[in-house]
Tab-separated table of N, CA, C and O in Angstrom:
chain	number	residue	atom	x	y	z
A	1	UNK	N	-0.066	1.267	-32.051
A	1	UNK	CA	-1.459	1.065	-31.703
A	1	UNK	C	-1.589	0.041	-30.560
A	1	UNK	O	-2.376	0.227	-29.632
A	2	UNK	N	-0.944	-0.846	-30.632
A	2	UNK	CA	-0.618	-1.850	-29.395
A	2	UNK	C	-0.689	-1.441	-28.347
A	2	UNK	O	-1.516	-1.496	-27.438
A	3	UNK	N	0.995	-0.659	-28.622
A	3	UNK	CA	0.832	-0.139	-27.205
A	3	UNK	C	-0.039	0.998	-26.277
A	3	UNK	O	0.171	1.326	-25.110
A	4	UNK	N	-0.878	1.382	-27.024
A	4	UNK	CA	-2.180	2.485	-26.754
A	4	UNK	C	-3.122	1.544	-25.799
A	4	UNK	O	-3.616	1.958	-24.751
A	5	UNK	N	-3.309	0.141	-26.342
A	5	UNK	CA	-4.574	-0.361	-26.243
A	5	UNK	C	-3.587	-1.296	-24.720
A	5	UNK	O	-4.188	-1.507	-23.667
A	6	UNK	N	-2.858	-1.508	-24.811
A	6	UNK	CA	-2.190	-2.374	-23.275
A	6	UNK	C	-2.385	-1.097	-22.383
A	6	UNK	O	-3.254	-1.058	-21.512
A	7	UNK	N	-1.369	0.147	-22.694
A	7	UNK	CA	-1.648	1.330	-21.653
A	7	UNK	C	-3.111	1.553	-20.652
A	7	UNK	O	-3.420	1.739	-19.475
A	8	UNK	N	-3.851	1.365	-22.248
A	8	UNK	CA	-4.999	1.915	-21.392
A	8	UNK	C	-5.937	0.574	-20.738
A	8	UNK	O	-6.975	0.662	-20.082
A	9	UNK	N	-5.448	-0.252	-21.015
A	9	UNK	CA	-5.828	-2.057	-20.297
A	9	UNK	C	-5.337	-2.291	-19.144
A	9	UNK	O	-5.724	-3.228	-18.446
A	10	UNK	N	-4.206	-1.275	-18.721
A	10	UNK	CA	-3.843	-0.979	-17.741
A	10	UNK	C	-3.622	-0.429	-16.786
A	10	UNK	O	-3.266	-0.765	-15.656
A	11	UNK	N	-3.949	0.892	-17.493
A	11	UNK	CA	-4.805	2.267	-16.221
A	11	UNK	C	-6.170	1.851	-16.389
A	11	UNK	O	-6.825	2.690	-15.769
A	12	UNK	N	-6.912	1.051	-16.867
A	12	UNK	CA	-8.169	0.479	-16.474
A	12	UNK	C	-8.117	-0.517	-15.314
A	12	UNK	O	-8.714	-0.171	-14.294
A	13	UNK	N	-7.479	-1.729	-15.312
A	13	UNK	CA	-7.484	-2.581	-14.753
A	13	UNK	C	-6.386	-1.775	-13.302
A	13	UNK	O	-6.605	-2.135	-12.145
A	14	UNK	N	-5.751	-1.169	-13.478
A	14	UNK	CA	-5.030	-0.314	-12.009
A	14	UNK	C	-6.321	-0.010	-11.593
A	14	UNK	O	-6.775	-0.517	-10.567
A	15	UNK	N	-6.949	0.745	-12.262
A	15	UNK	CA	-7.978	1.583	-11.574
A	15	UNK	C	-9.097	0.874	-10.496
A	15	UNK	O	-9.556	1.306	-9.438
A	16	UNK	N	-9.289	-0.153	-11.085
A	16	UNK	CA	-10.300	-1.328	-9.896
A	16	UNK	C	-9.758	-1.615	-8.276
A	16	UNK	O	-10.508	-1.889	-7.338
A	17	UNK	N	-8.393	-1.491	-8.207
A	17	UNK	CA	-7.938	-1.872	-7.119
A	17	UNK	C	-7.465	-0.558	-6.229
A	17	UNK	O	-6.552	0.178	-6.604
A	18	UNK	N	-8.158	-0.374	-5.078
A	18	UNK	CA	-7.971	0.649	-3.791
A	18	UNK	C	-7.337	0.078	-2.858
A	18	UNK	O	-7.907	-0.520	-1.945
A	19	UNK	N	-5.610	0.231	-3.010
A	19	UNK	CA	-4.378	0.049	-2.587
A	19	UNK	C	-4.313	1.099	-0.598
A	19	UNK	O	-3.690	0.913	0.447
A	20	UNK	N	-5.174	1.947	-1.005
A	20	UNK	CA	-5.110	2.178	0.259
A	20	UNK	C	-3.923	3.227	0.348
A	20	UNK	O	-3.591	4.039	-0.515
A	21	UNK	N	-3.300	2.992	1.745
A	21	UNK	CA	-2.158	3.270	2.003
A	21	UNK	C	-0.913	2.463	2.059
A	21	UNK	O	0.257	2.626	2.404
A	22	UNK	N	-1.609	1.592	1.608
A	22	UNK	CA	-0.729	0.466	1.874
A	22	UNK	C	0.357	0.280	0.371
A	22	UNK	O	1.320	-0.404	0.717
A	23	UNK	N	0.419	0.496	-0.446
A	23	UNK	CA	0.903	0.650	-1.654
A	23	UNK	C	1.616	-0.108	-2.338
A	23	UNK	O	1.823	-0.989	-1.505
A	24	UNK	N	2.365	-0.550	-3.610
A	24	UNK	CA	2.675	-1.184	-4.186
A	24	UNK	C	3.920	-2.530	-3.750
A	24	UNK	O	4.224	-3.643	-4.180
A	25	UNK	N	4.327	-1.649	-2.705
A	25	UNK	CA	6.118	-2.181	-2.093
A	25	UNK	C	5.416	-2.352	-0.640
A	25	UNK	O	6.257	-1.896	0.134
A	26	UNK	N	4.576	-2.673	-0.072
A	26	UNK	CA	4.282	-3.039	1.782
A	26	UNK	C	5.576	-4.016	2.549
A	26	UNK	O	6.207	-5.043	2.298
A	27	UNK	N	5.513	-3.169	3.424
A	27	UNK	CA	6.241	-3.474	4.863
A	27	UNK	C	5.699	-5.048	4.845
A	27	UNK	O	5.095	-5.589	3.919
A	28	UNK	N	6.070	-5.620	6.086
A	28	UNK	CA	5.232	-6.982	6.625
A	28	UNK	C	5.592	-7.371	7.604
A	28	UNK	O	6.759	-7.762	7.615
A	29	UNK	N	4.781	-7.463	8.918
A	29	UNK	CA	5.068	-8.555	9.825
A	29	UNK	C	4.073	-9.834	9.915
A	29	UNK	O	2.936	-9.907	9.450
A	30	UNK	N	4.828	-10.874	10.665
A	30	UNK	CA	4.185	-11.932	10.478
A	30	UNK	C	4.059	-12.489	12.016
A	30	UNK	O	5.027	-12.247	12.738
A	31	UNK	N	3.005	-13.181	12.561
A	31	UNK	CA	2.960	-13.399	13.931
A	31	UNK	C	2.299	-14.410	13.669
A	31	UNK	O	1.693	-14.713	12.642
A	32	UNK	N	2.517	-15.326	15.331
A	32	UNK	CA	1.725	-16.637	15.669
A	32	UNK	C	1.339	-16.322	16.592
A	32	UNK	O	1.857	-15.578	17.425
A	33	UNK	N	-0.058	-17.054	16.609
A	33	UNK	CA	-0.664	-16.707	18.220
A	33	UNK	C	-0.961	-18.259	18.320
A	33	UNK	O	-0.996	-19.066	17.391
A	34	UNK	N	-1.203	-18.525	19.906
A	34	UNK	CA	-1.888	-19.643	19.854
A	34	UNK	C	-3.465	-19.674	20.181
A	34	UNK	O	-3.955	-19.388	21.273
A	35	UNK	N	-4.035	-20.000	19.245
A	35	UNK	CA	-5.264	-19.933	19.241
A	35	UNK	C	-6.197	-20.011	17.949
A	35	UNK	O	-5.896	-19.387	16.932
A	36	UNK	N	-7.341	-20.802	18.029
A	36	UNK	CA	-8.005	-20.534	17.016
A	36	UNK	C	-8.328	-19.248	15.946
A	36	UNK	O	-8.515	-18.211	16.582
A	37	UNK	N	-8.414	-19.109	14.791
A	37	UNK	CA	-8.680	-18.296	13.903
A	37	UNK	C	-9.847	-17.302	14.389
A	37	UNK	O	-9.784	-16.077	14.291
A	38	UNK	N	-10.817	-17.955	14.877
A	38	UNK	CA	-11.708	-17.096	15.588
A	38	UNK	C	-11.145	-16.493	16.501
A	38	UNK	O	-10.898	-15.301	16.316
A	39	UNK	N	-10.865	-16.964	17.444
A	39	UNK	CA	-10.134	-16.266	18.386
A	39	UNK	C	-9.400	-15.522	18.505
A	39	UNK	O	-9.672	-14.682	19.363
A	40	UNK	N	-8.075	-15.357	17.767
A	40	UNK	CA	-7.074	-14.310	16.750
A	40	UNK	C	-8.267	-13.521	16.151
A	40	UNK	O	-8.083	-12.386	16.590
A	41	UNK	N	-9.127	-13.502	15.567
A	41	UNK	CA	-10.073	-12.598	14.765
A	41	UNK	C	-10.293	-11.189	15.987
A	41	UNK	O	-10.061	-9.981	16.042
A	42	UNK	N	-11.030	-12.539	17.050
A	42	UNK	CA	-11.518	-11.392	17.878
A	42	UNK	C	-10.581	-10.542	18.605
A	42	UNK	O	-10.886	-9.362	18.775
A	43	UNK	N	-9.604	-10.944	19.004
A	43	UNK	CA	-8.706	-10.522	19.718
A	43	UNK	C	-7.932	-9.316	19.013
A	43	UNK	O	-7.252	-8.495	19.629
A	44	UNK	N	-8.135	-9.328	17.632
A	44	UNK	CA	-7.334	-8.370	16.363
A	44	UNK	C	-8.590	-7.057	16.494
A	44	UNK	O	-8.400	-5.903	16.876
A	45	UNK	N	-9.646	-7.573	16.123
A	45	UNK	CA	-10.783	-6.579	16.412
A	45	UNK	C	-11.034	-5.678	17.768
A	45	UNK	O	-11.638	-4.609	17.863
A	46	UNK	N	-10.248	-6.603	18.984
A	46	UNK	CA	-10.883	-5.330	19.694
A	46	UNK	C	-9.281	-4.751	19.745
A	46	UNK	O	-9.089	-3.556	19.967
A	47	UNK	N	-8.411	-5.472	19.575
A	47	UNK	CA	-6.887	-4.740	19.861
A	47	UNK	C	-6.996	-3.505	18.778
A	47	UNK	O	-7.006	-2.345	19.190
A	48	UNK	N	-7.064	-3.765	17.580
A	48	UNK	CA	-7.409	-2.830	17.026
A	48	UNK	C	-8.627	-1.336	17.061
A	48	UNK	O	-8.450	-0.275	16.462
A	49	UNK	N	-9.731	-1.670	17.876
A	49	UNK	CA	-10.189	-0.661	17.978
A	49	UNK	C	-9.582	0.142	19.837
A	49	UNK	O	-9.786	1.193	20.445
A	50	UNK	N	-9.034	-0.755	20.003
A	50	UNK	CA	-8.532	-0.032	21.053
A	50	UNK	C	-7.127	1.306	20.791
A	50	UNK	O	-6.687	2.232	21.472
A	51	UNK	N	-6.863	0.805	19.612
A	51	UNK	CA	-6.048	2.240	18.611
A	51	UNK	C	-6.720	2.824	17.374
A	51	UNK	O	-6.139	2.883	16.291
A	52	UNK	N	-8.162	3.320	17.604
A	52	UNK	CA	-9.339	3.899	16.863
A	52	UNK	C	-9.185	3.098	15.253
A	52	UNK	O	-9.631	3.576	14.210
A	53	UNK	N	-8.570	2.010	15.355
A	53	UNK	CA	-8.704	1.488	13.913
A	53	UNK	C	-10.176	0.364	13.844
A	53	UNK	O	-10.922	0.098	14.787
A	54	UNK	N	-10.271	-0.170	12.354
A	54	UNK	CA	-11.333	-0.702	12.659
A	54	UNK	C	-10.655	-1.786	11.051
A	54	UNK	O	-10.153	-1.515	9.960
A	55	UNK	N	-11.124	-3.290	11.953
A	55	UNK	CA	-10.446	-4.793	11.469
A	55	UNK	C	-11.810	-4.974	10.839
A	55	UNK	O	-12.811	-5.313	11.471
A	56	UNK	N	-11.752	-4.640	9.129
A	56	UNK	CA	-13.520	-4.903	8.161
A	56	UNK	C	-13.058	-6.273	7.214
A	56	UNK	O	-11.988	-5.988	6.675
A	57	UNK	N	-13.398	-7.332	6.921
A	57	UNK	CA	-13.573	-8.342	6.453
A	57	UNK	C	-13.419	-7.868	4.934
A	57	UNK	O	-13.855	-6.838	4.420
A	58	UNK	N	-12.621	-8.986	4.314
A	58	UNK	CA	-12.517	-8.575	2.749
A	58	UNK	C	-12.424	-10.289	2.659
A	58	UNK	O	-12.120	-11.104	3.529
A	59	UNK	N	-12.929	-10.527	0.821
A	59	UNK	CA	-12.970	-11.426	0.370
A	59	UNK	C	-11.356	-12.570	1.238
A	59	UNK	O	-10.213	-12.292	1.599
A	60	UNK	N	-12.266	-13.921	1.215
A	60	UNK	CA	-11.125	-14.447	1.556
A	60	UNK	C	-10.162	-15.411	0.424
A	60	UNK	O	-10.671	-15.890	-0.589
A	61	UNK	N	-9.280	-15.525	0.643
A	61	UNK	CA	-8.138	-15.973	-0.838
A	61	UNK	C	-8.486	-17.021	-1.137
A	61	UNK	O	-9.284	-17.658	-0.450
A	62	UNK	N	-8.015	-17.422	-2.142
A	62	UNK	CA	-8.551	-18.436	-3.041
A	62	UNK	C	-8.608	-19.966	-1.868
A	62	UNK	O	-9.446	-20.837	-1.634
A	63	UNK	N	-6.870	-19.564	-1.249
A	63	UNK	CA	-6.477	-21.131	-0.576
A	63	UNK	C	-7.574	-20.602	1.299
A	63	UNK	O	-7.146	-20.606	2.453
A	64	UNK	N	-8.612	-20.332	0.906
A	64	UNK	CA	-9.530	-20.417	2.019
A	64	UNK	C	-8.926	-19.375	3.226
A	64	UNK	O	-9.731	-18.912	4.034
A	65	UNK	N	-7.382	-18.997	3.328
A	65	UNK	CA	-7.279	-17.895	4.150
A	65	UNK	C	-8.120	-16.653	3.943
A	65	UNK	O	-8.296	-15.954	2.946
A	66	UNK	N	-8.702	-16.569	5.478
A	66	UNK	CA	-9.442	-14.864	5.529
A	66	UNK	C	-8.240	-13.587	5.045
A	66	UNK	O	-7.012	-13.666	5.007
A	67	UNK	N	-9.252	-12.307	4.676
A	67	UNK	CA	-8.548	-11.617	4.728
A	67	UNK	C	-9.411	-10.320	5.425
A	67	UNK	O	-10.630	-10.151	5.468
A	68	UNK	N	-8.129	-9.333	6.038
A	68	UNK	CA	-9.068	-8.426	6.115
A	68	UNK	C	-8.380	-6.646	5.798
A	68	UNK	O	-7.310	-6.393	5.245
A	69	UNK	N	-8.931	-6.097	6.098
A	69	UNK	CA	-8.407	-4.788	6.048
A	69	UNK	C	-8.834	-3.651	7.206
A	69	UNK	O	-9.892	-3.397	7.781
A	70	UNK	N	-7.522	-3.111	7.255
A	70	UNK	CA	-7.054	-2.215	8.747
A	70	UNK	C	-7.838	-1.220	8.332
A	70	UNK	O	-7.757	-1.221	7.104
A	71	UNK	N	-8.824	-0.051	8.824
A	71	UNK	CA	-9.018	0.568	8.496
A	71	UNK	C	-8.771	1.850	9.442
A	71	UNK	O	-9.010	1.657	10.634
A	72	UNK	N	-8.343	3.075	9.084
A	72	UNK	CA	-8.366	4.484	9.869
A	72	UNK	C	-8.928	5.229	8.953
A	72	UNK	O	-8.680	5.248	7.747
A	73	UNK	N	-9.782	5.913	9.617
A	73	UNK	CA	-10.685	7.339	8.903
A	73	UNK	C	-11.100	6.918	7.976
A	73	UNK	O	-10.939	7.634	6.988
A	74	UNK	N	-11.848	5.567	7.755
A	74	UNK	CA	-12.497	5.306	6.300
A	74	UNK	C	-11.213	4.898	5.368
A	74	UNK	O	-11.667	4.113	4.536
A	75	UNK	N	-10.168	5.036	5.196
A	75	UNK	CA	-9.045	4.437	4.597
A	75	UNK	C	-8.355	3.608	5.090
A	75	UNK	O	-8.116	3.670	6.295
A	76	UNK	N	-7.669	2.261	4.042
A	76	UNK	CA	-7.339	1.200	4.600
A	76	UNK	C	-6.180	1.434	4.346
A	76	UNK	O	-5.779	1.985	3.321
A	77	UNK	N	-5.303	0.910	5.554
A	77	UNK	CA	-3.935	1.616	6.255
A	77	UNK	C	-3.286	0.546	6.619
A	77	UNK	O	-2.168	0.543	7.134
A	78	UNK	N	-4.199	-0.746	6.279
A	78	UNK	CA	-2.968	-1.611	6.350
A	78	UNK	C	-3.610	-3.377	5.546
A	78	UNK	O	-4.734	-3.058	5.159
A	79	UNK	N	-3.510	-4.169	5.353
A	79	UNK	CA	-3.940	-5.235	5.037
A	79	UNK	C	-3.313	-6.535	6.073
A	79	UNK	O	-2.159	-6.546	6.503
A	80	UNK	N	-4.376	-7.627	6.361
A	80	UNK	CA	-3.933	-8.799	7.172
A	80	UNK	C	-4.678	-9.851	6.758
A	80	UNK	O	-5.907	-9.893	6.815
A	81	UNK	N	-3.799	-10.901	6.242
A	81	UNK	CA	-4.413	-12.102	5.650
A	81	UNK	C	-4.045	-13.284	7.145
A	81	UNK	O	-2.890	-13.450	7.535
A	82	UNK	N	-5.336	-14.032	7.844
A	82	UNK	CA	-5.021	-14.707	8.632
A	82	UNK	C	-5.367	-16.111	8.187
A	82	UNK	O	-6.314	-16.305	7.424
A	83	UNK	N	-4.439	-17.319	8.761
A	83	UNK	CA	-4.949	-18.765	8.669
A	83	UNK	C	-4.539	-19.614	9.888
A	83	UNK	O	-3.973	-19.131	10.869
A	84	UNK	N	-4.857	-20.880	9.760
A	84	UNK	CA	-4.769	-21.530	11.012
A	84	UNK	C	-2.949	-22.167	10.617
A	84	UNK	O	-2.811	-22.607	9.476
A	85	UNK	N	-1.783	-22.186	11.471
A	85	UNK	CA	-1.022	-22.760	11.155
A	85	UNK	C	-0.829	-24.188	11.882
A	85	UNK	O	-0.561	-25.208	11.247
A	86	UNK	N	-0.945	-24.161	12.860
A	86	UNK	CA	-0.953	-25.551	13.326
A	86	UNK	C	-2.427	-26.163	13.975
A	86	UNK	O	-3.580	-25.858	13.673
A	87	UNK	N	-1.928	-27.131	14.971
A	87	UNK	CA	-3.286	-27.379	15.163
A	87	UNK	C	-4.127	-26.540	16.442
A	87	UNK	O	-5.283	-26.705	16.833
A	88	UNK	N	-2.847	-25.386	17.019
A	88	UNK	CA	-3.298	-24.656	18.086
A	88	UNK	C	-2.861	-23.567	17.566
A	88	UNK	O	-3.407	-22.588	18.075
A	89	UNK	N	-1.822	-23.219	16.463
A	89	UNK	CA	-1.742	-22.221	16.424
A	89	UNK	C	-2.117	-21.044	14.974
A	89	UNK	O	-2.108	-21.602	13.876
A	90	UNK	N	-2.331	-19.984	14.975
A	90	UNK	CA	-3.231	-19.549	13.984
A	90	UNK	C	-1.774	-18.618	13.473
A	90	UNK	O	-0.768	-18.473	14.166
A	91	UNK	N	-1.967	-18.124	12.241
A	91	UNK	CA	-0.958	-16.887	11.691
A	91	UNK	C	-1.484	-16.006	11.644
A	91	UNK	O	-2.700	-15.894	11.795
A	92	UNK	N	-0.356	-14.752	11.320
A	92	UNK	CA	-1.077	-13.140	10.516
A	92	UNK	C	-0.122	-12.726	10.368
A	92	UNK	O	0.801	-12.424	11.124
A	93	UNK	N	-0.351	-12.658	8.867
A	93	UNK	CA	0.801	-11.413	7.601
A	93	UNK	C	-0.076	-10.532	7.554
A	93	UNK	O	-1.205	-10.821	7.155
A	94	UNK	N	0.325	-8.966	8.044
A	94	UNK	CA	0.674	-7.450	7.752
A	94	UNK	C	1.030	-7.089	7.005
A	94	UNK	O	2.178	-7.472	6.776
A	95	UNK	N	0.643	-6.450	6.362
A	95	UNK	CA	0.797	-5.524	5.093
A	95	UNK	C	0.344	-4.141	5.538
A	95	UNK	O	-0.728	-3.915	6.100
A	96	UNK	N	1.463	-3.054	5.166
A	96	UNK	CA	1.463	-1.689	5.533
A	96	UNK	C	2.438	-1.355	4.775
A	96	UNK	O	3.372	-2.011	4.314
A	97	UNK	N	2.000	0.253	4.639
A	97	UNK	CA	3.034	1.274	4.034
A	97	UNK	C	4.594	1.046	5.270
A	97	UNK	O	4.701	0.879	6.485
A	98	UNK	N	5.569	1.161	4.105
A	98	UNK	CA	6.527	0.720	4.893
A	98	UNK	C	7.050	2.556	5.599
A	98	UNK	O	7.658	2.586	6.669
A	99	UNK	N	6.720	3.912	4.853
A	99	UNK	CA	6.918	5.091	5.093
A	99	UNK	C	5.591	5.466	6.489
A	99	UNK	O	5.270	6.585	6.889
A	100	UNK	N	5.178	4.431	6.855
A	100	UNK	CA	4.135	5.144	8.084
A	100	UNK	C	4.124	4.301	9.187
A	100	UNK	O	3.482	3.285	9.452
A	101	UNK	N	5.354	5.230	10.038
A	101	UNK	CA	5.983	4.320	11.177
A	101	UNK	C	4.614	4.429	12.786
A	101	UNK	O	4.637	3.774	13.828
A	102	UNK	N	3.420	5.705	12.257
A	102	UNK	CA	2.331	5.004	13.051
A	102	UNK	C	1.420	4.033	12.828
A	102	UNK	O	0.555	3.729	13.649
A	103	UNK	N	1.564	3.495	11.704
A	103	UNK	CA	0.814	2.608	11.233
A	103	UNK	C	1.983	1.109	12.162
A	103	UNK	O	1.456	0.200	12.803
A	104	UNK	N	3.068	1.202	12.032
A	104	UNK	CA	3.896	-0.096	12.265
A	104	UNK	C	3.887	-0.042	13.810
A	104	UNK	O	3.955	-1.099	14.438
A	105	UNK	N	3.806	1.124	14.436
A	105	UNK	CA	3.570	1.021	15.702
A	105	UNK	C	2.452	0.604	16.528
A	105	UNK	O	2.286	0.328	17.716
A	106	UNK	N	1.547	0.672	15.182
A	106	UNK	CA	0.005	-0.084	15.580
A	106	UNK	C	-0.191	-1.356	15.577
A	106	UNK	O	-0.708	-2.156	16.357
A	107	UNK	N	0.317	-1.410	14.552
A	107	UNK	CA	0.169	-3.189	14.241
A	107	UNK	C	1.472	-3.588	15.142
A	107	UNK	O	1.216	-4.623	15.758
A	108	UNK	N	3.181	-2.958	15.503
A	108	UNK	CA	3.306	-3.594	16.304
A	108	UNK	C	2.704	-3.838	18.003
A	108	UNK	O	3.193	-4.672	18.765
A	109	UNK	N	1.852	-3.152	18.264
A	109	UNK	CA	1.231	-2.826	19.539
A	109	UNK	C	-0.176	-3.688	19.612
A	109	UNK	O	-0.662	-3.964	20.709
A	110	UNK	N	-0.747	-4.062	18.477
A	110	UNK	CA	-2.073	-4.913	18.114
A	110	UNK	C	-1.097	-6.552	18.518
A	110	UNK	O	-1.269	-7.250	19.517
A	111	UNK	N	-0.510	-6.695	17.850
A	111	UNK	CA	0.067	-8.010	17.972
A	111	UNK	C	0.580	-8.645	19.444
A	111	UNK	O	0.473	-9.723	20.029
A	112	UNK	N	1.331	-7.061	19.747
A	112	UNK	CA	1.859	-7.486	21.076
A	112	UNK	C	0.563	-7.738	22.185
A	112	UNK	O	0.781	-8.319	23.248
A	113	UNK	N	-0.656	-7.293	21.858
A	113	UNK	CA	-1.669	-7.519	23.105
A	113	UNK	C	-2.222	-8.601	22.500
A	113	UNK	O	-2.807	-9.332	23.299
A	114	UNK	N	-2.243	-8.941	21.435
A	114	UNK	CA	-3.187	-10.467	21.144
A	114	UNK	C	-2.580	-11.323	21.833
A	114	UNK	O	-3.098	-12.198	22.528
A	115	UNK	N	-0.686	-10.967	21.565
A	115	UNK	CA	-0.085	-12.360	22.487
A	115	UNK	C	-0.048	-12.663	23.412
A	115	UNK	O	0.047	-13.799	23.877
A	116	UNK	N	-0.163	-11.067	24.178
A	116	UNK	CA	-0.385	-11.031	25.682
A	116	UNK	C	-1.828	-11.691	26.107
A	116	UNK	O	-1.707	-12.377	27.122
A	117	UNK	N	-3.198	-11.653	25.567
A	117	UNK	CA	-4.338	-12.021	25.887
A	117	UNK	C	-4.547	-13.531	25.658
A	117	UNK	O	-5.390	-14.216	26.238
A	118	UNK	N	-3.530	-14.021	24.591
A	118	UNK	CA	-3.718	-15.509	24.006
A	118	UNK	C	-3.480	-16.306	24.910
A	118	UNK	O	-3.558	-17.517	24.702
């Protein structure tokens, strides 16, 4: 009976979270830019819609880092939690399906123009 009532405590509680494409095991890159958090924001937003994706705001983590989510065709295709790391320079961890090498070619191609614009 236990184990009935955990099972289903647990295809309940699975069920709340829309993993996306991004799935249980994600890829990751991690980058520095120099520049404010805002600035990295904007620079992610238009790099990103310049490869028809679209950078939508999600709750930010407990320790005050933003987060956001990659989106293509209404599905989120990749996840990016950003914070400030130094006093000029800002981070961003990627999260993506590690099986969707256009997704890694995006985010590596998003990154490479933020650094180029920073």
């Amino acid at each position: 009976m236990k184990k009935i009532i955990i099972a289903l405590s647990l295809t309940l509680l699975g069920g709340c979270v829309d993993m996306g494409r991004v799935g249980l095991h994600p890829e990751t890159k991690i980058a520095y830019f120099d520049g404010h958090p805002y600035q990295v924001e904007s620079c992610l937003t238009v790099a990103a819609q310049d490869r028809r994706l679209y950078l939508e705001q999600d709750d930010p983590l407990p320790t005050g880092e933003k987060r956001f989510n990659l989106v293509q065709d209404n599905e989120t295709v990749a996840w990016v939690e950003m914070s400030k790391f130094s006093h000029h320079q800002t981070s961003a961890t990627f999260y993506y399906d590690p099986k969707a090498p256009e997704i890694s070619a995006s985010v590596s191609a998003i990154i490479a123009a933020c650094k180029t614009s920073l």
